[in-house]
Coordinates of N, CA and C in Angstrom, one line a residue:
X1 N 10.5 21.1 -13.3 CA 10.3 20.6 -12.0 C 9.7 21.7 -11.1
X2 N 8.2 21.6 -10.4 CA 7.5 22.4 -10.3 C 8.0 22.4 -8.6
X3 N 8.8 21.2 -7.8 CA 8.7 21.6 -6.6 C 9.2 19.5 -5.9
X4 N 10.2 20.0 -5.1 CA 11.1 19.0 -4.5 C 10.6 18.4 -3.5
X5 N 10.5 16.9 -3.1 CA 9.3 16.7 -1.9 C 10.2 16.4 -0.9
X6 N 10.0 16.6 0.2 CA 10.0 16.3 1.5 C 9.4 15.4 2.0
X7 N 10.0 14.9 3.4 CA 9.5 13.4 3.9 C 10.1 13.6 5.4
X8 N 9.0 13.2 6.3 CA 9.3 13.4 7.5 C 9.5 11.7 8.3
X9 N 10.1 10.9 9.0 CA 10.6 10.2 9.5 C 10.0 9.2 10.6
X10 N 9.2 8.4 10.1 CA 7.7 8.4 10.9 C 7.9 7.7 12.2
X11 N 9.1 7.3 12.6 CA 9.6 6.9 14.0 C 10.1 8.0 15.1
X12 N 9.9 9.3 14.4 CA 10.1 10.3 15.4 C 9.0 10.5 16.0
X13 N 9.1 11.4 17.3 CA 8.2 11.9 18.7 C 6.9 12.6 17.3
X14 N 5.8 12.4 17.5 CA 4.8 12.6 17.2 C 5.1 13.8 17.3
X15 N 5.1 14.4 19.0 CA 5.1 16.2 19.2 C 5.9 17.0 18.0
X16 N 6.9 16.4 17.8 CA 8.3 17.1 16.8 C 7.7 16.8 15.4
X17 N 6.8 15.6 15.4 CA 6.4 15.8 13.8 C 5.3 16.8 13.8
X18 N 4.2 16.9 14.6 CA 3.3 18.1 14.7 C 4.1 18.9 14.3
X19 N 5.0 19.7 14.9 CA 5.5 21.1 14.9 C 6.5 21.1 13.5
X20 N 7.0 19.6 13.0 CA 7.4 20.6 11.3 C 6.3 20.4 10.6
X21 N 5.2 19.6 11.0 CA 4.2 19.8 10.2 C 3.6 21.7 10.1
X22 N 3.3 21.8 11.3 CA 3.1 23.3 11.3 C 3.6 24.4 11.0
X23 N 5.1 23.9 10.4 CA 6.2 24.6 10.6 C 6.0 24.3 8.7
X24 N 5.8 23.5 8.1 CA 6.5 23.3 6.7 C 4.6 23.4 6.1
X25 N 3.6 23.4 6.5 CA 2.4 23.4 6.0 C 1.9 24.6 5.9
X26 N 2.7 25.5 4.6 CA 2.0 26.6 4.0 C 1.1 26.6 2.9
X27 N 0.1 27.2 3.1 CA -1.1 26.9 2.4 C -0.6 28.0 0.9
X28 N 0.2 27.8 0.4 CA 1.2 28.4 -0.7 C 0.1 28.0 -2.2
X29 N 0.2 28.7 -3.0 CA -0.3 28.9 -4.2 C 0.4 29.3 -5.1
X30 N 0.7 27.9 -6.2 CA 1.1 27.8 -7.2 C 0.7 28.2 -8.6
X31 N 1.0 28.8 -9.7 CA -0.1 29.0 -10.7 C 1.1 29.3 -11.8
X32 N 0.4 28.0 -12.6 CA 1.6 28.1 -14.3 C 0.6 28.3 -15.0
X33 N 0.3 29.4 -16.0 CA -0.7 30.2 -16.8 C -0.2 30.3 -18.0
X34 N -0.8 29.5 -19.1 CA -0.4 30.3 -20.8 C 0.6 30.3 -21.0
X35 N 1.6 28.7 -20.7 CA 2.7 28.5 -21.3 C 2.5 27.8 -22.2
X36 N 3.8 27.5 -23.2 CA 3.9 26.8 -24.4 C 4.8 26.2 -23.6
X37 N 5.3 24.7 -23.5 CA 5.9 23.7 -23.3 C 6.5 23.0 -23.9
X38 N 7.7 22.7 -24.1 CA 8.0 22.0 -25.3 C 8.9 20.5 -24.8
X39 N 8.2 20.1 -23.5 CA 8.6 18.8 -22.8 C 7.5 18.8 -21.9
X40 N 8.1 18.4 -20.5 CA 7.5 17.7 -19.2 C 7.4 18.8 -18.3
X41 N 6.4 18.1 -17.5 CA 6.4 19.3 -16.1 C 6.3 18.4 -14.7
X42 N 7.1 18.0 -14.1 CA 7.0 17.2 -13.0 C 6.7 17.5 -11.6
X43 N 6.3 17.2 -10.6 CA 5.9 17.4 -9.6 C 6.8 16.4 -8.8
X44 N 7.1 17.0 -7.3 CA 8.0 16.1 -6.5 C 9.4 15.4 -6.9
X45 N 10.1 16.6 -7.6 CA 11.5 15.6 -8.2 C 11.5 15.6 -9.6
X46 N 12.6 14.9 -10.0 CA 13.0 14.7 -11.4 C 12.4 13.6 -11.6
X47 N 11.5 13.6 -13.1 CA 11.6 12.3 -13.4 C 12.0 11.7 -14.1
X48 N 11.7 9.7 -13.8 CA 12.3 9.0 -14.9 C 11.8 9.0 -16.6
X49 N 12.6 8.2 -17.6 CA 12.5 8.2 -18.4 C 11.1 7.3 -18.9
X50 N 10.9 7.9 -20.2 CA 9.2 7.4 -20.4 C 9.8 6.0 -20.4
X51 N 10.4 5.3 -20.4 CA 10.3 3.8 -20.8 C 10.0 3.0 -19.3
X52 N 10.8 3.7 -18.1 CA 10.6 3.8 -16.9 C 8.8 3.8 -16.5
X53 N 9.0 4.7 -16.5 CA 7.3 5.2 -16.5 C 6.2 4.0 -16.9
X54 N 6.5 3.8 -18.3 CA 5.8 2.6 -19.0 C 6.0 1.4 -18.6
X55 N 7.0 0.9 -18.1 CA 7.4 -0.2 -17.3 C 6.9 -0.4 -16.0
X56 N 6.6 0.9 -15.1 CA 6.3 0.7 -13.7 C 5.3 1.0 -13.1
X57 N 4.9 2.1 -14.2 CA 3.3 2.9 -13.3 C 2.5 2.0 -13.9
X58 N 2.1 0.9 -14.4 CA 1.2 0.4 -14.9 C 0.8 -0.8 -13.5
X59 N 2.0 -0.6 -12.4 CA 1.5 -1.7 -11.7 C 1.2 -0.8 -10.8
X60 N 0.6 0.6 -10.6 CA -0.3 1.5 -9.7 C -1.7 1.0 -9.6
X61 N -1.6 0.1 -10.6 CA -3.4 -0.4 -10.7 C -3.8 -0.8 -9.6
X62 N -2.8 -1.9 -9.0 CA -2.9 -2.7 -7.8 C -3.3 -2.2 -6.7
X63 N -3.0 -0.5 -6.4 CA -4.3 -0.1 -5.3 C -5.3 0.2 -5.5
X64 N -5.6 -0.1 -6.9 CA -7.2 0.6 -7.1 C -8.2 -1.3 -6.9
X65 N -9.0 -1.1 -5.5 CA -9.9 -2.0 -5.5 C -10.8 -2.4 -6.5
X66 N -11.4 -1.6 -6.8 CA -12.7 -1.9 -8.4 C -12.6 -1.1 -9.4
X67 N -11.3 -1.8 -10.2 CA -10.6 -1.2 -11.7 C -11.9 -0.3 -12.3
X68 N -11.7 0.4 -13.4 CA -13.0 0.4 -14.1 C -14.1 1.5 -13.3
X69 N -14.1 1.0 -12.3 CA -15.5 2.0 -11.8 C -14.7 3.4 -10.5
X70 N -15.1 3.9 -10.2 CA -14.7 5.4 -9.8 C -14.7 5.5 -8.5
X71 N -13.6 5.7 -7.8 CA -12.7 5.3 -6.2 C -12.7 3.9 -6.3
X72 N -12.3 3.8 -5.1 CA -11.8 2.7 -4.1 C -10.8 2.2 -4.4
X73 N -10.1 3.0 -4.2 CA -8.0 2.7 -4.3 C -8.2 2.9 -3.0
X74 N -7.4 1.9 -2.5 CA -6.6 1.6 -1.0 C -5.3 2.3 -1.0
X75 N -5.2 3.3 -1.7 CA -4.4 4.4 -1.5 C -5.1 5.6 -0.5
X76 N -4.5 6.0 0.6 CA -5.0 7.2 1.3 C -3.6 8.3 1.9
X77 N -4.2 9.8 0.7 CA -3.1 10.5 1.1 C -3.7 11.9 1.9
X78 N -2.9 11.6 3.0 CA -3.4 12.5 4.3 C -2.8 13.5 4.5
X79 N -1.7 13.5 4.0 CA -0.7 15.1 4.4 C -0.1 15.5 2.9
X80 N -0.6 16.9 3.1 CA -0.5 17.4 1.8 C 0.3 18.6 2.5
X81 N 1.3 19.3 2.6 CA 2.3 20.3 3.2 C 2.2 21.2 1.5
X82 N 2.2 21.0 0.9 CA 2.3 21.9 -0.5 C 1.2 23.1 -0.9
X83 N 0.2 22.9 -0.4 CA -1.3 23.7 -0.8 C -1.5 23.4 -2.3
X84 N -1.8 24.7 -2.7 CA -2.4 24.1 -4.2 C -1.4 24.8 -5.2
X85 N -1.7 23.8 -5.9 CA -1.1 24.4 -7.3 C -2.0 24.5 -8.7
X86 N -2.3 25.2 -9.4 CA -3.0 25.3 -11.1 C -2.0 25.2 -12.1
X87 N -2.4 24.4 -12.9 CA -2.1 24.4 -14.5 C -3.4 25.1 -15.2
X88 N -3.4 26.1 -15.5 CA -4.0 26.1 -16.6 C -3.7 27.1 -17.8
X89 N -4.4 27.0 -19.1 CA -4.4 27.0 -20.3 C -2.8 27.0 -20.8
X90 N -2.6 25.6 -20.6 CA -1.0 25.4 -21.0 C -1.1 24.7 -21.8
X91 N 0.3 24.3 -23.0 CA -0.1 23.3 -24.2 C 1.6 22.9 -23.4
X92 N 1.8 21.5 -23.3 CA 2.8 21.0 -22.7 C 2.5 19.3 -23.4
X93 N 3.8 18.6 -23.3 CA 3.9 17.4 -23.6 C 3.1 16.1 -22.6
X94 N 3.6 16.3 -21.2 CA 3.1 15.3 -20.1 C 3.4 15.8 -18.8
X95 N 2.6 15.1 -17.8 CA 2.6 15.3 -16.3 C 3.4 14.5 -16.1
X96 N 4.6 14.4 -15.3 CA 5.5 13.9 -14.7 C 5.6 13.7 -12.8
X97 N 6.3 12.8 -12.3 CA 6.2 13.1 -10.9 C 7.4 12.4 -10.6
X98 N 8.7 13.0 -9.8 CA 9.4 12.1 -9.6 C 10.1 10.8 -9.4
X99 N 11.2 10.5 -9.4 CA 11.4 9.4 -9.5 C 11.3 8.6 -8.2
X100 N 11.8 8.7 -6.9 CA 11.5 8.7 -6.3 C 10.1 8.3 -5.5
X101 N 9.1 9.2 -5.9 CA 8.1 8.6 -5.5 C 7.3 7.8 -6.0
X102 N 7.7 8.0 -7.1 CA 6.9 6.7 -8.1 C 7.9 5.3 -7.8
X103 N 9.0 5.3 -7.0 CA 9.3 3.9 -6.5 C 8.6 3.6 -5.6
X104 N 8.7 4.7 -4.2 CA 7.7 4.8 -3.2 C 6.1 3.9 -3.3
X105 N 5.5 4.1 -4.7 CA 4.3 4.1 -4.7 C 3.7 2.4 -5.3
X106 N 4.5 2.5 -6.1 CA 5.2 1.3 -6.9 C 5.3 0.0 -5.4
X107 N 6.2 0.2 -4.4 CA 6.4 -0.6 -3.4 C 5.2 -0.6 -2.3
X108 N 4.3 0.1 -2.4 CA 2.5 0.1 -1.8 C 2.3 -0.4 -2.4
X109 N 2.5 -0.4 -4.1 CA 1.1 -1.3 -4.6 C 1.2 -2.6 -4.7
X110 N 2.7 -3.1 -4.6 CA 3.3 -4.6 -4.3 C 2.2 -5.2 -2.8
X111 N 2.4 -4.2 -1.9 CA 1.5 -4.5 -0.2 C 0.5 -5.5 -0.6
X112 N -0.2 -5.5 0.5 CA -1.4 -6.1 0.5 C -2.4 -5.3 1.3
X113 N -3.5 -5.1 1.7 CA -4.1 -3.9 2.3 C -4.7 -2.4 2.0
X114 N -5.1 -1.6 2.8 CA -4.6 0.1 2.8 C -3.4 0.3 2.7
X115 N -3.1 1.6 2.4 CA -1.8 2.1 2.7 C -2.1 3.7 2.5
X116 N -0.7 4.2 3.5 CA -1.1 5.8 3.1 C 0.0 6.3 3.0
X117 N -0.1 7.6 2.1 CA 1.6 7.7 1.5 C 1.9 9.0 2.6
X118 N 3.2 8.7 3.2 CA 3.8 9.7 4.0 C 4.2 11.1 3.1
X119 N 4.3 11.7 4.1 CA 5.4 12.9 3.3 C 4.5 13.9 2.1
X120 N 5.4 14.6 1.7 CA 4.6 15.9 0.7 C 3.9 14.9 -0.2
X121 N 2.4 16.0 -0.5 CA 2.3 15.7 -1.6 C 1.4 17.4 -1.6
X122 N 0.4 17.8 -3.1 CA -0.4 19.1 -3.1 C -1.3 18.7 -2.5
X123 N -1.8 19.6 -1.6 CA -3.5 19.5 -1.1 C -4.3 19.5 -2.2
X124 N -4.2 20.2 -3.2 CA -4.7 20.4 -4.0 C -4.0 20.8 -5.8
X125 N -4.6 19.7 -6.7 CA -3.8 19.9 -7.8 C -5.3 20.3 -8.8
X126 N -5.2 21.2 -9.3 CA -6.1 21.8 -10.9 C -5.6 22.2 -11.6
X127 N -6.4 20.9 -13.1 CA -5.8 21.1 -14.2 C -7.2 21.2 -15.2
X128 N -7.0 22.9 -15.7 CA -7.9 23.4 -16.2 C -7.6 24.1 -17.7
X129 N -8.2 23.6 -18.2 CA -8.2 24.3 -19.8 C -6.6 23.9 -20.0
X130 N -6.2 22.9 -19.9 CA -4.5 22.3 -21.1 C -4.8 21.7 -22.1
X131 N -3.7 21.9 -22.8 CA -3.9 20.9 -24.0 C -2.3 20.3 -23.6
X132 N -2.7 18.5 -23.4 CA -1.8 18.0 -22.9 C -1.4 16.9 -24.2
X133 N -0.4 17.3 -24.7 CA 0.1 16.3 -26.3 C 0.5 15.1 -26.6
X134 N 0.9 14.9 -25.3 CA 2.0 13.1 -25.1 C 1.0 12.3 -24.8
X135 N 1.9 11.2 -24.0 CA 0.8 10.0 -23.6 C 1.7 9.9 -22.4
X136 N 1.2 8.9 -21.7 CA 2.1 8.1 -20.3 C 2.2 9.1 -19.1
X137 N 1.0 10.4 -19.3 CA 1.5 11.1 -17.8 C 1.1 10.6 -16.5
X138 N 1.5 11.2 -15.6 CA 1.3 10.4 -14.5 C 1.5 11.4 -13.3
X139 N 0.6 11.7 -12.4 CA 0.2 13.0 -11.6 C -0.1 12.3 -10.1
X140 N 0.1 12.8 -8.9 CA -0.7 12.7 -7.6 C -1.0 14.1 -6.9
X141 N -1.7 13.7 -6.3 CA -2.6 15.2 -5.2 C -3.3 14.4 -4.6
X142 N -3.6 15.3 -3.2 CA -4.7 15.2 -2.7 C -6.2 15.4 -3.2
X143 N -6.1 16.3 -3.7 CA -7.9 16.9 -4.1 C -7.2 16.8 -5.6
X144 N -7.6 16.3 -6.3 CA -7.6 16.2 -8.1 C -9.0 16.7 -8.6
X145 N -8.8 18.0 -9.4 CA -9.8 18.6 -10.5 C -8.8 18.3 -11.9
X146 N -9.7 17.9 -12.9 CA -9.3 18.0 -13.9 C -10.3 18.0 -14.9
X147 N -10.3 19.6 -15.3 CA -11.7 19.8 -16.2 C -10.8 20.9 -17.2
X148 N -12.1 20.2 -18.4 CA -11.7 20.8 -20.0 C -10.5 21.0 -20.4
X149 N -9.8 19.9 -20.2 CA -8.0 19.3 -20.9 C -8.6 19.0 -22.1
X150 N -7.5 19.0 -23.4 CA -7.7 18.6 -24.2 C -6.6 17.2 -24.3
X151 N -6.6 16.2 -24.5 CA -5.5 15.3 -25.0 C -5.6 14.8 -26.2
X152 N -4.4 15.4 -27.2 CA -4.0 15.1 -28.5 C -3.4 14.1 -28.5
X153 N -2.5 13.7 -28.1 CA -1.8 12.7 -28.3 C -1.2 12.9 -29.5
X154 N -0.4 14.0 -30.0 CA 0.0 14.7 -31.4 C 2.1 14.4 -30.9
X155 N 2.1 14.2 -29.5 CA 3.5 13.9 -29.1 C 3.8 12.5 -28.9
X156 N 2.9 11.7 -28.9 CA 2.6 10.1 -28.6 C 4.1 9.5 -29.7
X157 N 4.7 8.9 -29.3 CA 5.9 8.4 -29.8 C 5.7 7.1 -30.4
X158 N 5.0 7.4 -31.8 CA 4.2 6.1 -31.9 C 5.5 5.2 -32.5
X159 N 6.2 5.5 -32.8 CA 7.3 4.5 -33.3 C 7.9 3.6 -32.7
X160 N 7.7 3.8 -31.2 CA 8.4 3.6 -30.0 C 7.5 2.1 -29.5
X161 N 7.2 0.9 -30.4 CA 6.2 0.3 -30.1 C 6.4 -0.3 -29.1
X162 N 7.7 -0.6 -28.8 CA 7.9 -0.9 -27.6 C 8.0 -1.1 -26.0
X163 N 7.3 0.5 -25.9 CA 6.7 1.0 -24.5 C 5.7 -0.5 -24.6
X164 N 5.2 -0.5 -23.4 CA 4.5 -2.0 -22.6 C 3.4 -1.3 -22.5
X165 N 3.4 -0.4 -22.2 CA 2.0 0.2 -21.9 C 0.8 0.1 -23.1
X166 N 1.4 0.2 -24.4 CA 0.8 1.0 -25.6 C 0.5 2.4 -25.6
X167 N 1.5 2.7 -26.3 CA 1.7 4.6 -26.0 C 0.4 5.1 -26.6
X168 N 0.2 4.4 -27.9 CA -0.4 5.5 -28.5 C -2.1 5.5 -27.6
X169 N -2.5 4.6 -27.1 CA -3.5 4.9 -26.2 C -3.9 5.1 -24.9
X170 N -2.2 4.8 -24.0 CA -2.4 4.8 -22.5 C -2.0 6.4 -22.3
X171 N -3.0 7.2 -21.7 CA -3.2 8.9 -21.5 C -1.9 8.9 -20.2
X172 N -2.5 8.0 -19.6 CA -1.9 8.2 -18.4 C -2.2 7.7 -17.0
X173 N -2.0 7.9 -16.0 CA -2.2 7.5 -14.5 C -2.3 8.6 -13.7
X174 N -3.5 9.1 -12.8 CA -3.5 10.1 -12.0 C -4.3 9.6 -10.7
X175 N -3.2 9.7 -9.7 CA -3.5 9.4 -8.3 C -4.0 10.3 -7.6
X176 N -4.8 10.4 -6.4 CA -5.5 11.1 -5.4 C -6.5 10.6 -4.2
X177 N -6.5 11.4 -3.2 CA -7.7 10.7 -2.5 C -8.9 10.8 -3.1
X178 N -9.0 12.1 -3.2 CA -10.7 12.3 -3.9 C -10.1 12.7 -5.9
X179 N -11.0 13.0 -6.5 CA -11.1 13.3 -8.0 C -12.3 13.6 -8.5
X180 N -11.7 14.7 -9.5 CA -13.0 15.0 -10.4 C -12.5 14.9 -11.7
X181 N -13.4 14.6 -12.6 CA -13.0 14.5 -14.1 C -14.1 15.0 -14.9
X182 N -14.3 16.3 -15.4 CA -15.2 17.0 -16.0 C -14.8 17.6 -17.2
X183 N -15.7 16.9 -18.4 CA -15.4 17.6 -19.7 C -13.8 17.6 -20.2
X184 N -13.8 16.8 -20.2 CA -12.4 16.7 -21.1 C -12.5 15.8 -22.2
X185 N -11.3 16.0 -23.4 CA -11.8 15.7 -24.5 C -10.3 15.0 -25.2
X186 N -10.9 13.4 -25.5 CA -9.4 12.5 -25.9 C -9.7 12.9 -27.4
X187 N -9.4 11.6 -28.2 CA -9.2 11.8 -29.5 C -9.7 10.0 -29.9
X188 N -10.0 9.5 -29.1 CA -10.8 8.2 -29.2 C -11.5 7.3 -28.4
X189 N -11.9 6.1 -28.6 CA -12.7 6.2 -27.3 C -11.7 4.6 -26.6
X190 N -10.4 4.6 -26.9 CA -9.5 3.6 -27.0 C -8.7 4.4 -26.1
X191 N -8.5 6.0 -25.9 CA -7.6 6.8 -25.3 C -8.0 6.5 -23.8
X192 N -7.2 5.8 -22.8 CA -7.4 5.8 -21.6 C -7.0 6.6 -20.3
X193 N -7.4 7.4 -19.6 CA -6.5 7.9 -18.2 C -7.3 6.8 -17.4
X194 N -6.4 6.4 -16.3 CA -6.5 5.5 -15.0 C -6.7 6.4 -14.2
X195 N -7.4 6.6 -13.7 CA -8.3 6.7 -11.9 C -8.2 6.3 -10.6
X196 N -6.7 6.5 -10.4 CA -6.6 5.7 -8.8 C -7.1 6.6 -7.5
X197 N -8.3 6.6 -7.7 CA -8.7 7.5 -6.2 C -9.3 7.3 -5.1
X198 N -9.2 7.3 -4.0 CA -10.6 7.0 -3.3 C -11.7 7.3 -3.3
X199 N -12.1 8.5 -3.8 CA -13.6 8.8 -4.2 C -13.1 9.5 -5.6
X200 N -14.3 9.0 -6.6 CA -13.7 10.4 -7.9 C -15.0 10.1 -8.3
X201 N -15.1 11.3 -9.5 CA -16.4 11.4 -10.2 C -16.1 11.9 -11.2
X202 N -17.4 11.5 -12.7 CA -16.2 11.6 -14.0 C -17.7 12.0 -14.7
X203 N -17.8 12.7 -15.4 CA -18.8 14.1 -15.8 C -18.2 14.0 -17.6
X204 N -19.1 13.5 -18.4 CA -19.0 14.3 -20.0 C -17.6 14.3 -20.5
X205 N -17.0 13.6 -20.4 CA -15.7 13.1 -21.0 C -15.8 12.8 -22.1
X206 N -15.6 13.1 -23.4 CA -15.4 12.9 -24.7 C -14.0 12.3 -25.5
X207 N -14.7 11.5 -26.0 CA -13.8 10.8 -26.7 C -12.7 10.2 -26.2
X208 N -12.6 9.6 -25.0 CA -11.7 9.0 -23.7 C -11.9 8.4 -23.3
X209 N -11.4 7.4 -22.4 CA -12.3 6.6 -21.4 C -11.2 7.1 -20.1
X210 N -12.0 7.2 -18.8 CA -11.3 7.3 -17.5 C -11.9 6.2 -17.0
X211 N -10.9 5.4 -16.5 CA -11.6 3.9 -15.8 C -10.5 3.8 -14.6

């Protein structure tokens, strides 16, 4: 668990939320380099169990306006108090994100409308040169890079046919306002990551589909 989120109280005096904003908004720099992983890595909390995961992130779709094609999620996340964080050249099982917010997110995409997620999230999340092994991860940030991942899917629980999602080909779910997706490389062209962003752009992706 890479870091605990915070939430500020949105019926308080604006002035007093200015000032923990300025007060909790360190432009702080994270960096996990050249680990070997032998599980999860979560952002914002503990997370739930993959069966959880497979049961609930699949209805994150519902903020993405035009499935399939790249932005327009009526998701908008504006306050990022975290700065950035890197992953790179790590070999790990899956992205994880608390439990917690994945209820949080889960109860937006029930809404009808925009919506914008209060409280922490990274200004900035890059994920560069991993080799990510599982399936069903699931990530948010503000600014999303994610270039030259490898996904094996060599951790994919294929026995387990009973995830809803279909493990052996759902990569995952990664949320953001904006996104980039450059050169990364699945293992078929049935392997899917979801794209919930407001603006994203998806460059030479092999053997994957990001939709």
């Amino acid at each position: 668990m890479l870091d605990k989120r915070r939430s500020l109280n949105e019926n308080d005096d604006p002035e007093i939320i200015g000032e923990l904003i300025a007060m909790l908004d360190e432009d702080d720099f994270l960096l996990l380099e050249n680990n070997r992983i032998a599980g999860v890595v979560s952002l914002y909390g503990m997370p739930g169990s993959l069966e959880m995961i497979a049961g609930s992130a699949g209805e994150l779709v519902n903020l993405d306006r035009t499935p399939n094609e790249p932005g327009g999620s009526r998701l908008t996340i504006s306050s990022a108090f975290l700065g950035t964080i890197q992953l790179r050249g790590n070999q790990l099982v899956r992205l994880a994100i608390g439990h917690a917010m994945l209820e949080e997110l889960r109860q937006r995409s029930a809404s009808e409308g925009n919506t914008s997620l209060d409280g922490d999230a990274f200004a900035r999340l890059l994920l560069d040169g991993n080799v990510i092994e599982g399936v069903l991860s699931l990530t948010l940030a503000r600014h999303l890079n994610v270039r030259a991942n490898e996904f094996t899917q060599t951790a994919s629980p294929n026995a387990r046919v009973d995830l809803s999602t279909g493990a052996g080909r759902m990569l995952g779910w990664f949320l953001a306002d904006t996104a980039t997706y450059i050169g990364n490389q699945g293992t078929s062209s049935t392997s899917t990551l979801v794209d919930i962003a407001r603006v994203s752009q998806r460059v030479a992706n092999m053997e994957m589909t990001v939709s």
